[in-house]
Short mmCIF file of C-alpha atoms and ligand atoms in Angstrom, two decimals:
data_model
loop_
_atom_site.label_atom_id
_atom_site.label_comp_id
_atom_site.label_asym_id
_atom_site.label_seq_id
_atom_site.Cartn_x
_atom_site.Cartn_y
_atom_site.Cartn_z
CA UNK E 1 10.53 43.89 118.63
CA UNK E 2 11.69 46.38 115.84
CA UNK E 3 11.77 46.08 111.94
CA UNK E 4 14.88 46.33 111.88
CA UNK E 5 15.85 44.12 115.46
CA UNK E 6 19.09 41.86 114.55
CA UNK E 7 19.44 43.26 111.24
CA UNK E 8 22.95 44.35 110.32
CA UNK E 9 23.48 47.68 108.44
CA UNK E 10 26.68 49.41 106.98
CA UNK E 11 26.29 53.20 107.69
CA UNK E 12 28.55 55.61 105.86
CA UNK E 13 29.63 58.91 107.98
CA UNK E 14 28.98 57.49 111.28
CA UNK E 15 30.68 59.91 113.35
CA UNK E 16 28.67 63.02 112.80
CA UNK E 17 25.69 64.80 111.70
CA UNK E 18 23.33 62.62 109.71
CA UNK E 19 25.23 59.45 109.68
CA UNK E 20 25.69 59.77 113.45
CA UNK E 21 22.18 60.15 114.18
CA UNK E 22 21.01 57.42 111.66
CA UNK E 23 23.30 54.95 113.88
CA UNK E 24 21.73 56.07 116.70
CA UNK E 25 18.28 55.45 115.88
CA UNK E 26 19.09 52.17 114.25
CA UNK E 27 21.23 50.82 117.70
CA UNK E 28 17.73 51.55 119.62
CA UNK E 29 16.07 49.69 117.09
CA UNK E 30 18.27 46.70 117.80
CA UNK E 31 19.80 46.61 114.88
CA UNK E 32 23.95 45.65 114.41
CA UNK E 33 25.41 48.72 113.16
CA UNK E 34 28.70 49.34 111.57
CA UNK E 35 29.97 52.79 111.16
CA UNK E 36 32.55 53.83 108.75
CA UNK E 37 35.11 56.65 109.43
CA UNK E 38 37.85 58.19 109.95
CA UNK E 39 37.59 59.04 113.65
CA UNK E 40 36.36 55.87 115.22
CA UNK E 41 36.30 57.49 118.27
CA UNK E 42 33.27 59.16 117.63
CA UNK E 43 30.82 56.92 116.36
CA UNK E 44 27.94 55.94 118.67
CA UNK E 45 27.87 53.58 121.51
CA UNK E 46 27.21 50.17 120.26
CA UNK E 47 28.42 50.77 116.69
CA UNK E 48 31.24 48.91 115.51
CA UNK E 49 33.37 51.52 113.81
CA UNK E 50 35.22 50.53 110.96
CA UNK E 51 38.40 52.55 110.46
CA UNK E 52 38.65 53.72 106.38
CA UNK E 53 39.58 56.85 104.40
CA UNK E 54 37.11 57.17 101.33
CA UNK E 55 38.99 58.84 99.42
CA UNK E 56 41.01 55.71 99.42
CA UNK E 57 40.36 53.03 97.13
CA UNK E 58 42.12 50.32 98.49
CA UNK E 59 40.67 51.29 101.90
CA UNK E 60 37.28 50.76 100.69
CA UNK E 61 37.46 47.69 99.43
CA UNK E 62 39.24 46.54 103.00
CA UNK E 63 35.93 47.80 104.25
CA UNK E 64 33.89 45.06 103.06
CA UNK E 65 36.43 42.26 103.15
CA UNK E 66 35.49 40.60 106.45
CA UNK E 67 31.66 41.99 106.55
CA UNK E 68 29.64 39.16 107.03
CA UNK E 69 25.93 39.68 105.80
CA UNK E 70 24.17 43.02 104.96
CA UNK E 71 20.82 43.95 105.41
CA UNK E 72 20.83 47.47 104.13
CA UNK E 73 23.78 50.41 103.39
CA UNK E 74 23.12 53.70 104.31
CA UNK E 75 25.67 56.05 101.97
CA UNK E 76 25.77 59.67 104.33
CA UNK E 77 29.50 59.94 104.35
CA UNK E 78 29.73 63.27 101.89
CA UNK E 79 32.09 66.86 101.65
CA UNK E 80 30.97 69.78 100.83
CA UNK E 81 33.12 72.46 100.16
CA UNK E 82 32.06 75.74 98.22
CA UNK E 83 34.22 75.61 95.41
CA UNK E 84 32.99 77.52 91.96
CA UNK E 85 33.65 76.63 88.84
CA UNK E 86 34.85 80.01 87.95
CA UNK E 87 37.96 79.77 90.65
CA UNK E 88 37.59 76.82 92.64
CA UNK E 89 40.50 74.55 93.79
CA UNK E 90 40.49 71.42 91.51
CA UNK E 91 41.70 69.57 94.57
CA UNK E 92 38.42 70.44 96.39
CA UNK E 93 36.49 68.98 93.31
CA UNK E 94 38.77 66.21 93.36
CA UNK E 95 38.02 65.13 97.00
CA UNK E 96 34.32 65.63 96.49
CA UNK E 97 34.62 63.48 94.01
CA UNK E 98 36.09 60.99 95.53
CA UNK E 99 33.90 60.52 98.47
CA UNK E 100 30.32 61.83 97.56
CA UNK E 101 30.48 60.03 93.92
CA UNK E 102 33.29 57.29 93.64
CA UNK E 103 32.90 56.02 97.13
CA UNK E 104 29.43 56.10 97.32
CA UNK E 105 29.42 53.64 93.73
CA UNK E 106 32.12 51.79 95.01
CA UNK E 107 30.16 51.29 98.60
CA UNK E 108 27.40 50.29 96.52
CA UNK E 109 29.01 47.70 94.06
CA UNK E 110 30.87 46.31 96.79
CA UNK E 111 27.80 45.57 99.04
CA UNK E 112 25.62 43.75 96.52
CA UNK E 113 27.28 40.67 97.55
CA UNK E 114 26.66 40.74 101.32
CA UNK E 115 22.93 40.98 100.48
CA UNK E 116 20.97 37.61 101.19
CA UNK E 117 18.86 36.07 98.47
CA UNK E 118 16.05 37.92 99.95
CA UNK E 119 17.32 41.61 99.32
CA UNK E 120 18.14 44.10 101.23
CA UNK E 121 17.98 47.94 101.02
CA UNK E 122 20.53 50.65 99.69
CA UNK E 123 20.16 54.50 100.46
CA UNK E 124 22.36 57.19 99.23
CA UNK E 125 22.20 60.57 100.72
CA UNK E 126 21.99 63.40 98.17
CA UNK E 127 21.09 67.22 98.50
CA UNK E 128 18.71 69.44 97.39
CA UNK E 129 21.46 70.34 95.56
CA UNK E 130 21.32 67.55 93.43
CA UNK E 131 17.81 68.30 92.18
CA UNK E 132 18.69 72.49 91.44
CA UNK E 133 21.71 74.56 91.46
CA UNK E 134 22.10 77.23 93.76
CA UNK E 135 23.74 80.08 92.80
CA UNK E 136 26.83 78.92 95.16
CA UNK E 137 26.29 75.25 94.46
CA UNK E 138 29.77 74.93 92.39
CA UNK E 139 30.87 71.80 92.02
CA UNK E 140 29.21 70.28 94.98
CA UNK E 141 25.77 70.54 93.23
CA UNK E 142 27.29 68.11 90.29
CA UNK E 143 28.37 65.65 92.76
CA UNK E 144 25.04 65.44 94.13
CA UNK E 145 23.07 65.66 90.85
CA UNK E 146 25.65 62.21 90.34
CA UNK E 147 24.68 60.39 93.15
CA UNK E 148 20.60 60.97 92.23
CA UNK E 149 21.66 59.13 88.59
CA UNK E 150 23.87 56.63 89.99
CA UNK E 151 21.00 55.46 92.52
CA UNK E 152 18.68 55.28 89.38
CA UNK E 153 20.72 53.41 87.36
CA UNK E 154 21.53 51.09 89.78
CA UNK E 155 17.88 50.56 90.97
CA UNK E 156 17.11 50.10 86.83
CA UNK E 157 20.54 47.44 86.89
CA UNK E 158 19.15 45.48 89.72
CA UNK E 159 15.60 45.41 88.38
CA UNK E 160 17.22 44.38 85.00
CA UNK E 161 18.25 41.49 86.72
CA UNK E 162 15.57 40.59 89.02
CA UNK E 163 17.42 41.65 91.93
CA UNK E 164 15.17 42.41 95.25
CA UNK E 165 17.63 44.85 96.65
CA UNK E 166 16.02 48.27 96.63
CA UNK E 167 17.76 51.27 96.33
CA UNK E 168 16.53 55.17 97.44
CA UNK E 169 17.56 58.15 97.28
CA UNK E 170 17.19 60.99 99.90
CA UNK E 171 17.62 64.87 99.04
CA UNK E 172 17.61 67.04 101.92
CA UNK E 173 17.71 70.73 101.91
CA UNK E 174 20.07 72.50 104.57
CA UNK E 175 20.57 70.39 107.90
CA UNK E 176 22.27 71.94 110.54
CA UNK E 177 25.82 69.55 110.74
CA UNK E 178 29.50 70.64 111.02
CA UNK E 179 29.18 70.30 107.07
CA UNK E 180 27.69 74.12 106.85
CA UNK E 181 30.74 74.95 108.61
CA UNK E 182 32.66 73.11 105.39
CA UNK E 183 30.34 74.57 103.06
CA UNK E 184 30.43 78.18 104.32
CA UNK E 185 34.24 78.28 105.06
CA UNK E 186 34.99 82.00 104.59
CA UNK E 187 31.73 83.33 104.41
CA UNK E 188 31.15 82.70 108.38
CA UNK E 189 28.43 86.20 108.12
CA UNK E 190 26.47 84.15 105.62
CA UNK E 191 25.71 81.19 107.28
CA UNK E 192 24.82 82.85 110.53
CA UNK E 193 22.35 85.00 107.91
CA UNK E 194 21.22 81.52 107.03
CA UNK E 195 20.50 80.22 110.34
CA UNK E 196 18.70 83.38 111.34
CA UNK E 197 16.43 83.45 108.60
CA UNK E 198 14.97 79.95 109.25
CA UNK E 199 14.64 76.52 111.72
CA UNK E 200 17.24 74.24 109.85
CA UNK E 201 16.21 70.30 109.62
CA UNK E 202 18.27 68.76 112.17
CA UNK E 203 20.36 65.53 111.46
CA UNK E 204 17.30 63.88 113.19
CA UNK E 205 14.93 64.84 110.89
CA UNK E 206 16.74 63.25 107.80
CA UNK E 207 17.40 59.85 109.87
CA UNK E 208 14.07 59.48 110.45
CA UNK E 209 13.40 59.58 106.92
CA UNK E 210 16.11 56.94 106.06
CA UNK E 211 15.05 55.36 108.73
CA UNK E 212 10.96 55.21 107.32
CA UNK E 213 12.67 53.76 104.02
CA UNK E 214 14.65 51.05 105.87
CA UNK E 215 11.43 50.08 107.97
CA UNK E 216 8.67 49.73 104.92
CA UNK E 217 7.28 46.95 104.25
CA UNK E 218 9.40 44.70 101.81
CA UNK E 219 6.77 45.40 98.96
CA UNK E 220 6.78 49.20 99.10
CA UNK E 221 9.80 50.52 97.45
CA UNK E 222 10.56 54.34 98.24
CA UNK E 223 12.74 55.66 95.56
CA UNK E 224 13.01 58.95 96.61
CA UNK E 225 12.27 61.54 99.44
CA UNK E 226 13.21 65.49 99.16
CA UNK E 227 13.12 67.58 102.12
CA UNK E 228 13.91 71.00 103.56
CA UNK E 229 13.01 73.22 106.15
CA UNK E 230 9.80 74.70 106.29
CA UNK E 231 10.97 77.94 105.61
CA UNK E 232 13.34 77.09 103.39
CA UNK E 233 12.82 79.16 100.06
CA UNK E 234 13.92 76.53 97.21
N1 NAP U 301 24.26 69.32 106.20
C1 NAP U 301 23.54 69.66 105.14
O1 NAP U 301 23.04 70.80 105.03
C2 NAP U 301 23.30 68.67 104.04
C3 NAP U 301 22.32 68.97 103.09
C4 NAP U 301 22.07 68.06 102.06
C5 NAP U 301 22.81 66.91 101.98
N2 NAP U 301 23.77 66.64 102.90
C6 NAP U 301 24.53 65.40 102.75
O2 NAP U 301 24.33 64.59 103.88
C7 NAP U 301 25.47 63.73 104.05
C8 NAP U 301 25.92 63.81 105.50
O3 NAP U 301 26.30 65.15 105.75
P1 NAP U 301 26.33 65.80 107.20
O4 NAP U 301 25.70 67.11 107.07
O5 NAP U 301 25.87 64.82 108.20
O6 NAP U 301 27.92 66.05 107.29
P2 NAP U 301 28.99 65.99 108.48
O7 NAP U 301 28.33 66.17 109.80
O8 NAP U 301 30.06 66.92 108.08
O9 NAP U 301 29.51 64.49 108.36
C9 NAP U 301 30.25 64.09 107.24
C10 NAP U 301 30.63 62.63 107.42
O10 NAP U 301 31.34 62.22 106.22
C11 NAP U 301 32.48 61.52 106.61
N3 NAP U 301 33.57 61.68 105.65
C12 NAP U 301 33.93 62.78 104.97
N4 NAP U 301 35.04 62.56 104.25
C13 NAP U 301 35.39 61.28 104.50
C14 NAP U 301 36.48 60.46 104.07
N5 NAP U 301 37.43 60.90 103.24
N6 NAP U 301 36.55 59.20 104.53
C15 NAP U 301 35.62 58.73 105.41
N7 NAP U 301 34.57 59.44 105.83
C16 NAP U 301 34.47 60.71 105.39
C17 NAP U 301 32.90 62.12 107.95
O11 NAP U 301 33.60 61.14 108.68
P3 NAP U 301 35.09 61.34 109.30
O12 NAP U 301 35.45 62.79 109.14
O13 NAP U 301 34.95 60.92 110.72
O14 NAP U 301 35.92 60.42 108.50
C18 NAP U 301 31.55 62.42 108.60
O15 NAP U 301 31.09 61.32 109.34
C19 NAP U 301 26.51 64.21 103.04
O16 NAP U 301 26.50 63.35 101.93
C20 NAP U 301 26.02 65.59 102.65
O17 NAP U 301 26.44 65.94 101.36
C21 NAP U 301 24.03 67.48 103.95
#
């Protein structure tokens, strides 16, 4: 019997990389997991997929609308397009917005009510990106620097109010998802360069560490974990 056995979870991004593996750990853990997404089709066996478009306000709301109870929300849904400041497309800001920002604080607002009185545990998925800017970090850095201060002032709302829901943040450095294909979208060369010149973390890797945060103990709170590939250089 797991931590987390019975214990019903709202994962963000369930059909691929990070969010994809998180379910899968959690639905061996015996937990009830319900994956949001636009291609239901891909979530993991045993995950309840729940149809939505983040970008979508109205669709996220529908999201919680028959959710029962909530033990813990994992945020990983996220887009990452390289798009500088100097000549990006506003309408690839704009959608970045949208999901990695407004639907994460939306996802978050909206769940506080499916928590029971005795808490429950939020995590957001940042980027290493949201702790420095790299040099092509454009506006996908400031997204991610965004969802780092909306965790913190949520965990200092709830604390404000004696709340027991925790909330963390995790930061990882490149993982090796379909996002780098998003990310890298014209500069193909670059991220094979990448990939040659180090071992990736693997969507694995950064599930595991959601999945350490979701497990603690309910008296340790872990805020915050930032990781990256060993031979990652910053
Ligand atoms: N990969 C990395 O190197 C890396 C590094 C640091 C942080 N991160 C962060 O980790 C998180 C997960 O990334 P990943 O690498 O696992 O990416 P991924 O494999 O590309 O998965 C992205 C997920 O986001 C969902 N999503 C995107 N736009 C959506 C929308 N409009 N509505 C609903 N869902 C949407 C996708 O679902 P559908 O397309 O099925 O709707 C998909 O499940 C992101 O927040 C990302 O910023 C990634």
């Amino acid at each position: 019997m797991t931590v987390l056995q019975g214990k019903t979870i709202l994962v963000t991004g369930a059909s691929s990389g990070i969010g994809k593996a998180l379910c899968e750990l959690l639905v061996a853990r015996g937990a009830k997991v319900f994956g949001v997404t636009r291609r239901p089709a891909l979530v993991p066996e045993n995950v309840t997929p729940i149809l939505a478009d983040l970008t979508q306000r109205g669709q996220i709301s529908a999201i919680f609308q028959n959710l029962g109870n909530l033990d813990a929300l994992v945020n990983c849904a996220g887009v990452a397009y390289l798009s500088r400041i100097i000549d990006g497309n506003p309408a690839d800001w704009e959608e970045m917005w949208r999901v990695n920002v407004m639907a994460l604080s939306h996802c978050c607002q909206l769940s506080l009510k499916h928590f029971p009185a005795s808490g429950g545990r939020i995590v957001n998925v940042s980027s290493m990106s949201g702790h420095r800017v790299p040099p092509t970090g454009g506006f996908y850095a400031p997204t991610k620097f965004a969802v780092r201060a909306i965790t913190d002032a949520l965990r200092a709302e709830l604390k404000s109010v004696q709340s027991p829901i925790q909330v963390a943040c995790v930061s990882p450095g490149f993982v090796d998802t379909p996002l780098l294909d998003q990310y890298f979208r014209g500069r193909e060369q670059a991220l094979t360069q990448t990939r040659a010149a180090m071992k990736m973390l693997e969507p694995d890797d950064v599930a595991w560490a959601i999945l350490t945060i979701l497990e603690a103990p309910a008296h340790v709170e872990i805020g915050d974990i930032l990781m990256r590939s060993a031979e990652q250089q910053m």
